[in-house]
mmCIF file with all atom_site columns, C-alpha atoms in Angstrom:
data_model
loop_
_atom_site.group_PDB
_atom_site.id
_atom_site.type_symbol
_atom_site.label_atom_id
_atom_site.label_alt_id
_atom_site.label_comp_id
_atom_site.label_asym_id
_atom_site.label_entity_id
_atom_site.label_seq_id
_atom_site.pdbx_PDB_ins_code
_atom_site.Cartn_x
_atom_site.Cartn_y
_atom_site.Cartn_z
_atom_site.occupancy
_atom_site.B_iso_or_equiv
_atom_site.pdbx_formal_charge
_atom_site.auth_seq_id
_atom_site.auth_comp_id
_atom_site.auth_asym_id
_atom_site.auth_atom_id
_atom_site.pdbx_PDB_model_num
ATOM 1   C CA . UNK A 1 1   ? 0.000   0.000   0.000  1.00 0.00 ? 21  UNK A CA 1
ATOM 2   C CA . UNK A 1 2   ? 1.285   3.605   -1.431 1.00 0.00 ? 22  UNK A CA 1
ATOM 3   C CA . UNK A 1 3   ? 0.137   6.514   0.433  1.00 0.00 ? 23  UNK A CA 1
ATOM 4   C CA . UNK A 1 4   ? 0.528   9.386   -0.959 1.00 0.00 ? 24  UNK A CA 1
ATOM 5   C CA . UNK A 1 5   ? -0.105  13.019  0.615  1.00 0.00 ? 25  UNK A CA 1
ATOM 6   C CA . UNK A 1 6   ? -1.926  15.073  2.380  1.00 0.00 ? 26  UNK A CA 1
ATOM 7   C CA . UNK A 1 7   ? -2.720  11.928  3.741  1.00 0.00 ? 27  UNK A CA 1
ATOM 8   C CA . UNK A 1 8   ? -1.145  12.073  7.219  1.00 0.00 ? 28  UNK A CA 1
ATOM 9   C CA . UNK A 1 9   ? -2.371  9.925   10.047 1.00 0.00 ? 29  UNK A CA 1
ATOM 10  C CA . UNK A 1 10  ? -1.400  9.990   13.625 1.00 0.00 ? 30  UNK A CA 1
ATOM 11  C CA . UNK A 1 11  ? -0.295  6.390   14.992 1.00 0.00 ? 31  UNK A CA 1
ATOM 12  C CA . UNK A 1 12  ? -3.539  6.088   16.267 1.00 0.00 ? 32  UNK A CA 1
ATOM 13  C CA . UNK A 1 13  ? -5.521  6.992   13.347 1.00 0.00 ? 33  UNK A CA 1
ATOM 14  C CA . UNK A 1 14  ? -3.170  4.628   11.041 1.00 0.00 ? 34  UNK A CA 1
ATOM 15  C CA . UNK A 1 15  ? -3.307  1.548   12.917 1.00 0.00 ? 35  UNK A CA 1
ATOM 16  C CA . UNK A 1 16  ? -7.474  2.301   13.269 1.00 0.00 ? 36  UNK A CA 1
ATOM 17  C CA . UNK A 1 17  ? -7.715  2.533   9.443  1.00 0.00 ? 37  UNK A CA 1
ATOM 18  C CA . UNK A 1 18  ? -5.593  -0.325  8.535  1.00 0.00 ? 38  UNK A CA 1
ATOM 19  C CA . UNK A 1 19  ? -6.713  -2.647  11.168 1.00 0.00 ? 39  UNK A CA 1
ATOM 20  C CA . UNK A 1 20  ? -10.180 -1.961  12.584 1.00 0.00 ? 40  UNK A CA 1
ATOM 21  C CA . UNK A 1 21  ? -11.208 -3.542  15.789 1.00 0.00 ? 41  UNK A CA 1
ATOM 22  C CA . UNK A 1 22  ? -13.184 -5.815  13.613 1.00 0.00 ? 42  UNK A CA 1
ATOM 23  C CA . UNK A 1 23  ? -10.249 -7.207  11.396 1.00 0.00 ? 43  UNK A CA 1
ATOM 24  C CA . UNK A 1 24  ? -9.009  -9.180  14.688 1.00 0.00 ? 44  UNK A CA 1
ATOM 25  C CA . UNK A 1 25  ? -5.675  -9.154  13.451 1.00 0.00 ? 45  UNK A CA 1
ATOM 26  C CA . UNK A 1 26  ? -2.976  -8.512  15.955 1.00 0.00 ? 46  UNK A CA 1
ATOM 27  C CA . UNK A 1 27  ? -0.776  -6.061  15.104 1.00 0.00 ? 47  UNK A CA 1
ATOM 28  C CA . UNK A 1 28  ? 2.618   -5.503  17.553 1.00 0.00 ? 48  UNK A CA 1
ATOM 29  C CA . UNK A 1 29  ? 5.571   -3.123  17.394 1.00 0.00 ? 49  UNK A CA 1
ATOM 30  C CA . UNK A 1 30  ? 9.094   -2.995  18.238 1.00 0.00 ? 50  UNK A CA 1
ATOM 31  C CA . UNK A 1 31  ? 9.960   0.641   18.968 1.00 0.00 ? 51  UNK A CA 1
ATOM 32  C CA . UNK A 1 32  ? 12.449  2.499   20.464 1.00 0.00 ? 52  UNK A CA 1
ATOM 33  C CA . UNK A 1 33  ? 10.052  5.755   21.660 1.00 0.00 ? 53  UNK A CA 1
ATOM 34  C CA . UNK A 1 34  ? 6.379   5.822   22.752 1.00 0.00 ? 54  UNK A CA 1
ATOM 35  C CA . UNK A 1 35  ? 3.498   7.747   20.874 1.00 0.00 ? 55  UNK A CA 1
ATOM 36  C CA . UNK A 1 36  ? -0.094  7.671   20.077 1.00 0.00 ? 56  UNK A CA 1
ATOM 37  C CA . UNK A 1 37  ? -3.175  6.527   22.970 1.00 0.00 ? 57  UNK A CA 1
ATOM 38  C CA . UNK A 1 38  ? -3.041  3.070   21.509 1.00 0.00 ? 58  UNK A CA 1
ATOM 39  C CA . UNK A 1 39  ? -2.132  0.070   24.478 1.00 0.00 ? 59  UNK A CA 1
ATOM 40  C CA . UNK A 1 40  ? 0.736   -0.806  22.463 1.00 0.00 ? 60  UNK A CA 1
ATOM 41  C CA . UNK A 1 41  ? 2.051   2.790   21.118 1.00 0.00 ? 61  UNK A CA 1
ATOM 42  C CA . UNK A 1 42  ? 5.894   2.179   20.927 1.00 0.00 ? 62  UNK A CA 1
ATOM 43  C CA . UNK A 1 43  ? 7.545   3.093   17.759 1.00 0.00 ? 63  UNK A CA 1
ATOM 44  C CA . UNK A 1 44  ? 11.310  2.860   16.106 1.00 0.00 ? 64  UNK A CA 1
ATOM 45  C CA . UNK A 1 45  ? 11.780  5.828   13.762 1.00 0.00 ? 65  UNK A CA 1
ATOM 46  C CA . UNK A 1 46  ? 14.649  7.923   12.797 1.00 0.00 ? 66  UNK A CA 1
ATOM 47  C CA . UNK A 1 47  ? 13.916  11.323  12.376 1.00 0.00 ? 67  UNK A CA 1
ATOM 48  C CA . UNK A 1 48  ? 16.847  12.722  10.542 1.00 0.00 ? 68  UNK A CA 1
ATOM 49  C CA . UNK A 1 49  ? 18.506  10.137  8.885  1.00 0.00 ? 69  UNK A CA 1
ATOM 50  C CA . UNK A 1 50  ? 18.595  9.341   4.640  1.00 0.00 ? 70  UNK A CA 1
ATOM 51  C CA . UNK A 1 51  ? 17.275  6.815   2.855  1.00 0.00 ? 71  UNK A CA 1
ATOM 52  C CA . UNK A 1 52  ? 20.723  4.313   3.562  1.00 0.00 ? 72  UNK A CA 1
ATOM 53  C CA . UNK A 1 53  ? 20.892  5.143   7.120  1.00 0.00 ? 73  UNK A CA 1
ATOM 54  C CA . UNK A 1 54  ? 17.667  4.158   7.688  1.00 0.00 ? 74  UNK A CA 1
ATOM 55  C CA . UNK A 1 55  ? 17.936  0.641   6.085  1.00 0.00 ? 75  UNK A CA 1
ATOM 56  C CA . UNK A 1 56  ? 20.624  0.114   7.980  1.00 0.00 ? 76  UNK A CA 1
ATOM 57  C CA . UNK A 1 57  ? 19.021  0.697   11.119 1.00 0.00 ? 77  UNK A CA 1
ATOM 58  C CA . UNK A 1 58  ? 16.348  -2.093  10.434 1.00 0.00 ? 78  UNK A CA 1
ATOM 59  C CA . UNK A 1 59  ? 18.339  -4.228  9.196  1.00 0.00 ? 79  UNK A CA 1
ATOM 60  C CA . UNK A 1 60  ? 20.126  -4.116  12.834 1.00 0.00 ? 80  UNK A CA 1
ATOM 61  C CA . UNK A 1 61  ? 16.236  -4.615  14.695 1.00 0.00 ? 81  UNK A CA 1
ATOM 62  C CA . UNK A 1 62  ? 13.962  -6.391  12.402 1.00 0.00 ? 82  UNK A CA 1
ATOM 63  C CA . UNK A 1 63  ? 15.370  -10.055 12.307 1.00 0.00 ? 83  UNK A CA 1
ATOM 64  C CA . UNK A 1 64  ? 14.805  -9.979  16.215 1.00 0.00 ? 84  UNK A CA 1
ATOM 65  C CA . UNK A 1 65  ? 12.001  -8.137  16.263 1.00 0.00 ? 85  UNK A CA 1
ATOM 66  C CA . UNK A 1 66  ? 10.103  -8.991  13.652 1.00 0.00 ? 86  UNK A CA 1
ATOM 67  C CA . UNK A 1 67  ? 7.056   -6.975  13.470 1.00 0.00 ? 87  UNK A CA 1
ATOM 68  C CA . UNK A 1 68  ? 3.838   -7.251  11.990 1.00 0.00 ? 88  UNK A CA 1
ATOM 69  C CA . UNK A 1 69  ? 3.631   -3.605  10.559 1.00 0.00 ? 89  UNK A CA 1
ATOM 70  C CA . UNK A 1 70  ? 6.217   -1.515  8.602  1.00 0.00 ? 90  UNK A CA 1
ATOM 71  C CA . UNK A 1 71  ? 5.411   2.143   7.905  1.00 0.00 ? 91  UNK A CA 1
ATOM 72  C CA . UNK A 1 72  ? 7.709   3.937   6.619  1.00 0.00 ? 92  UNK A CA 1
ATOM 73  C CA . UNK A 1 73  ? 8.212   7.717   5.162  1.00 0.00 ? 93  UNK A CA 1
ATOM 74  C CA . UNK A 1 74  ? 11.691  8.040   4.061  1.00 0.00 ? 94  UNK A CA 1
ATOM 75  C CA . UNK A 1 75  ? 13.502  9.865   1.822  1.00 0.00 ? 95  UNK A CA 1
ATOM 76  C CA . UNK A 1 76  ? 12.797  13.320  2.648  1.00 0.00 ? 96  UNK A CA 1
ATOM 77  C CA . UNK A 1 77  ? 16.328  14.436  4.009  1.00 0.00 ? 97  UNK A CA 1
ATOM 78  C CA . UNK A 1 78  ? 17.799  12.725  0.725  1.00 0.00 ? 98  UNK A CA 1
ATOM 79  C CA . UNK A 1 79  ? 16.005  15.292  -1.252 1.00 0.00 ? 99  UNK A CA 1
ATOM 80  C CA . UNK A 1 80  ? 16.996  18.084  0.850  1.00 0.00 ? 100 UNK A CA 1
ATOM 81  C CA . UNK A 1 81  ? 20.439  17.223  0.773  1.00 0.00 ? 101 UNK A CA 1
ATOM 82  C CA . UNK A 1 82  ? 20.270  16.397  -3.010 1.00 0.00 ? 102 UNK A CA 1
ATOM 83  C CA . UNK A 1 83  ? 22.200  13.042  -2.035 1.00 0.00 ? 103 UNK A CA 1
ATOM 84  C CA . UNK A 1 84  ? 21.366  9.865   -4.908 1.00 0.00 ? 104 UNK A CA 1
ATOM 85  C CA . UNK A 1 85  ? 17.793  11.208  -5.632 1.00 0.00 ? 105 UNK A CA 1
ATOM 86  C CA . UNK A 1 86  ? 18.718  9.356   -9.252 1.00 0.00 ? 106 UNK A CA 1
ATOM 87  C CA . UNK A 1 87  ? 18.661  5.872   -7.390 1.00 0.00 ? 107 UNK A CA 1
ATOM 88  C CA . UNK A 1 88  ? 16.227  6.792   -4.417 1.00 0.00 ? 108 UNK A CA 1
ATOM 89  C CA . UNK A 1 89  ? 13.367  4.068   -6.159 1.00 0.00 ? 109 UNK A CA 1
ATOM 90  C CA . UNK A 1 90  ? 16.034  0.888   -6.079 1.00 0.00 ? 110 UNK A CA 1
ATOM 91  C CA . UNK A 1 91  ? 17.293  2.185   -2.716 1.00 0.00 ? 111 UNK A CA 1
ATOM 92  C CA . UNK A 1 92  ? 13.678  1.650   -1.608 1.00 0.00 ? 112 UNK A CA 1
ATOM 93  C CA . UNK A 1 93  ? 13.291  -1.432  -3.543 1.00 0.00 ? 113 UNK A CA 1
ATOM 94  C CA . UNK A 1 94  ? 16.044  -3.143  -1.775 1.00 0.00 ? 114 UNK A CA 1
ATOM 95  C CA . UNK A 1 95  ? 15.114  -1.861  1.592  1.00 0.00 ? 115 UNK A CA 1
ATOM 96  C CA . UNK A 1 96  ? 11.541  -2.972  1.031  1.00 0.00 ? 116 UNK A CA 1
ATOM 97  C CA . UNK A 1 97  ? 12.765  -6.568  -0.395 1.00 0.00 ? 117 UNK A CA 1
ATOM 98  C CA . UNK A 1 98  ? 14.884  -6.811  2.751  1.00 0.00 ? 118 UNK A CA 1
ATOM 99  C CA . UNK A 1 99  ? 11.799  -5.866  5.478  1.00 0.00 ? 119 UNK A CA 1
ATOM 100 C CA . UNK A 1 100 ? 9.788   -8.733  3.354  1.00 0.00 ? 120 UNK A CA 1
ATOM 101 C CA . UNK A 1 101 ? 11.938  -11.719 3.667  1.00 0.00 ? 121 UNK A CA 1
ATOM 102 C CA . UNK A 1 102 ? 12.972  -10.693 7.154  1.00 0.00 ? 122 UNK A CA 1
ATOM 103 C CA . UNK A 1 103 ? 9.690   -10.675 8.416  1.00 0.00 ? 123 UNK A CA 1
ATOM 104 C CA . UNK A 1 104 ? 7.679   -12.372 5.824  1.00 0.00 ? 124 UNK A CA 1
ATOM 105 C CA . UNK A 1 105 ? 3.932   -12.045 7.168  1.00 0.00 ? 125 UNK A CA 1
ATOM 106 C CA . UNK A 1 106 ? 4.192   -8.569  8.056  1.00 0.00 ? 126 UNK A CA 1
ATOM 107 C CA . UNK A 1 107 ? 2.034   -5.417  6.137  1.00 0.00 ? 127 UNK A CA 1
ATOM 108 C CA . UNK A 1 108 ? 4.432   -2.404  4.636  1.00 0.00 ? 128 UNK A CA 1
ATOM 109 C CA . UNK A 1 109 ? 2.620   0.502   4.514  1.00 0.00 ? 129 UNK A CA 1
ATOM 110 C CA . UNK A 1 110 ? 4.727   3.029   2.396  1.00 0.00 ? 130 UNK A CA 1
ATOM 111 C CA . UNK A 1 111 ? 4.304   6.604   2.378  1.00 0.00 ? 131 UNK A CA 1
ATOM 112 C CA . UNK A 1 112 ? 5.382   9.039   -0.415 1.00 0.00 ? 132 UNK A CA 1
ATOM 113 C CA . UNK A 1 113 ? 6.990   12.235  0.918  1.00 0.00 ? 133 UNK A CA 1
ATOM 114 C CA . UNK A 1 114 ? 5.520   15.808  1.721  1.00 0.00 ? 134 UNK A CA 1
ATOM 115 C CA . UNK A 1 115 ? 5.869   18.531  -0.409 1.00 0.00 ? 135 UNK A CA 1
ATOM 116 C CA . UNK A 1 116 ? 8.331   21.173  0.321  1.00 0.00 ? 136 UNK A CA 1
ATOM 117 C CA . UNK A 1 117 ? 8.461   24.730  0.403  1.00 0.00 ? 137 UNK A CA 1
ATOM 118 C CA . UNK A 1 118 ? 11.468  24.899  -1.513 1.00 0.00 ? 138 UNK A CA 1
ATOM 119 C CA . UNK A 1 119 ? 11.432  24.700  -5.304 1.00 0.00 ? 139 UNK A CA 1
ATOM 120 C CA . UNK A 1 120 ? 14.560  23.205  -5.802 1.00 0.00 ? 140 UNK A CA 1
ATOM 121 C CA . UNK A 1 121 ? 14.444  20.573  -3.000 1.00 0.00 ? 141 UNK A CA 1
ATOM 122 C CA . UNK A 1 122 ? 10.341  19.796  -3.814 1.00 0.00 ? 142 UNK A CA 1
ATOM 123 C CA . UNK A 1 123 ? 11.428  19.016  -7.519 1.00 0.00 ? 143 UNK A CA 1
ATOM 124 C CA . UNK A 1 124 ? 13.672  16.222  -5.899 1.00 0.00 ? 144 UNK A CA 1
ATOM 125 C CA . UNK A 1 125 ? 10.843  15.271  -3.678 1.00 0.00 ? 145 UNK A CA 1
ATOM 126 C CA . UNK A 1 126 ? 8.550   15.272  -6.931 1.00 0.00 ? 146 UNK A CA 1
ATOM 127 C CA . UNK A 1 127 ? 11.165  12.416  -8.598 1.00 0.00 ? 147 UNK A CA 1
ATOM 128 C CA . UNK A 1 128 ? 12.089  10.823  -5.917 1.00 0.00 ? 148 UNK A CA 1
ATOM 129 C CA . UNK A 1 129 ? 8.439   10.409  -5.373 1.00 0.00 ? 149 UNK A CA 1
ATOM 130 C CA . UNK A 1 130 ? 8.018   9.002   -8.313 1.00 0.00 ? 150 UNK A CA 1
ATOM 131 C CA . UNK A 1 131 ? 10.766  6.229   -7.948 1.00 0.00 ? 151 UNK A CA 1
ATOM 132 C CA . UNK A 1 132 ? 9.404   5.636   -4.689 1.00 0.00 ? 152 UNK A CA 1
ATOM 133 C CA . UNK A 1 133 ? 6.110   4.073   -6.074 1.00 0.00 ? 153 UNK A CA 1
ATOM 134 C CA . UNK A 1 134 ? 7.635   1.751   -8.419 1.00 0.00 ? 154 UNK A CA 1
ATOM 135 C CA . UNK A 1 135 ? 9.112   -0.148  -6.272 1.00 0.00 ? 155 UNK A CA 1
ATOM 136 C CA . UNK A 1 136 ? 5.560   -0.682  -4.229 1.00 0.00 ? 156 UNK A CA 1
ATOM 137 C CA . UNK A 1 137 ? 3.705   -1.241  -7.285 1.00 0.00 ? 157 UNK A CA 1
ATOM 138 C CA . UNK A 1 138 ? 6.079   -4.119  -8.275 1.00 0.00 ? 158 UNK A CA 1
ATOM 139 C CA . UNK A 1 139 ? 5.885   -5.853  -5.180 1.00 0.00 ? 159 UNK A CA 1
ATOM 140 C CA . UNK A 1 140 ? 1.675   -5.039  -5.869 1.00 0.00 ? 160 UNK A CA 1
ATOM 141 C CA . UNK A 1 141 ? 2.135   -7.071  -9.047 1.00 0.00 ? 161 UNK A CA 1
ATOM 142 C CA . UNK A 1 142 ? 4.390   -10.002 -8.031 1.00 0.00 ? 162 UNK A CA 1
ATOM 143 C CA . UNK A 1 143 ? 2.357   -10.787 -4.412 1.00 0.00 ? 163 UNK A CA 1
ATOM 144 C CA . UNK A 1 144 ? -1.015  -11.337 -7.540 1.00 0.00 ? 164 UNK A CA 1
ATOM 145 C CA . UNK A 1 145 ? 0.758   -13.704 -9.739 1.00 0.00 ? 165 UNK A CA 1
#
């Protein structure tokens, strides 16, 4: 699943969309901080960090973890910086690849970035954007055949 913005949901508001009281599927996290009114509101998340850093980071927790729900919204400090916006989709593709064999029955909910004020950067956001879907819409096509 792609979302794309304005869409922005709290951690409670996500987890109530995607998995309604009536779905009865149990949904845990591993997290390093706390957020959200939920019973189980702990999240990991690295607020400043690229595209690469943040792979990295879950490729360190999510073998041992193993969680049931990935979102992710990355990419956004790549575009500011202008660093590998040309190969931000396969970035994603291999980090998204990774999160699915490591934790095979788990949802990835991925999130394209917000716009930004800045022309310059927001026309990186606008292609890295782009990139950033194919990847999800491959996986889309390959989990149907």
């Amino acid at each position: 699943m792609v979302l794309d913005p304005p869409m922005a949901m709290d951690t409670d508001n996500c987890s109530a969309a995607f998995f309604p009281p009536t779905a009865n599927r149990p949904v845990s996290s591993a997290r390093a901080g706390l957020a959200g009114s939920m019973s189980n509101r702990k999240n990991e998340g690295w607020r400043g960090y690229g595209l690469g850093q943040a792979d990295n980071k879950a490729r360190q927790s999510v073998s041992t973890l193993l969680p049931t729900v990935f979102t992710i919204n990355a990419g956004s400090n790549d575009s500011i910086q202008d660093f590998r916006i040309q190969n931000s989709g396969q970035r994603m593709a291999d980090m998204l690849e990774y999160l699915s064999q490591a934790s095979p029955t788990s949802s990835i909910i991925l999130s394209t970035m917000l716009v930004n004020a800045d022309k310059e950067v927001n026309s990186r956001v606008l292609r890295a954007n782009d990139q950033l879907r194919e990847p999800a819409k491959l996986k889309e096509l390959n989990k149907r055949e």
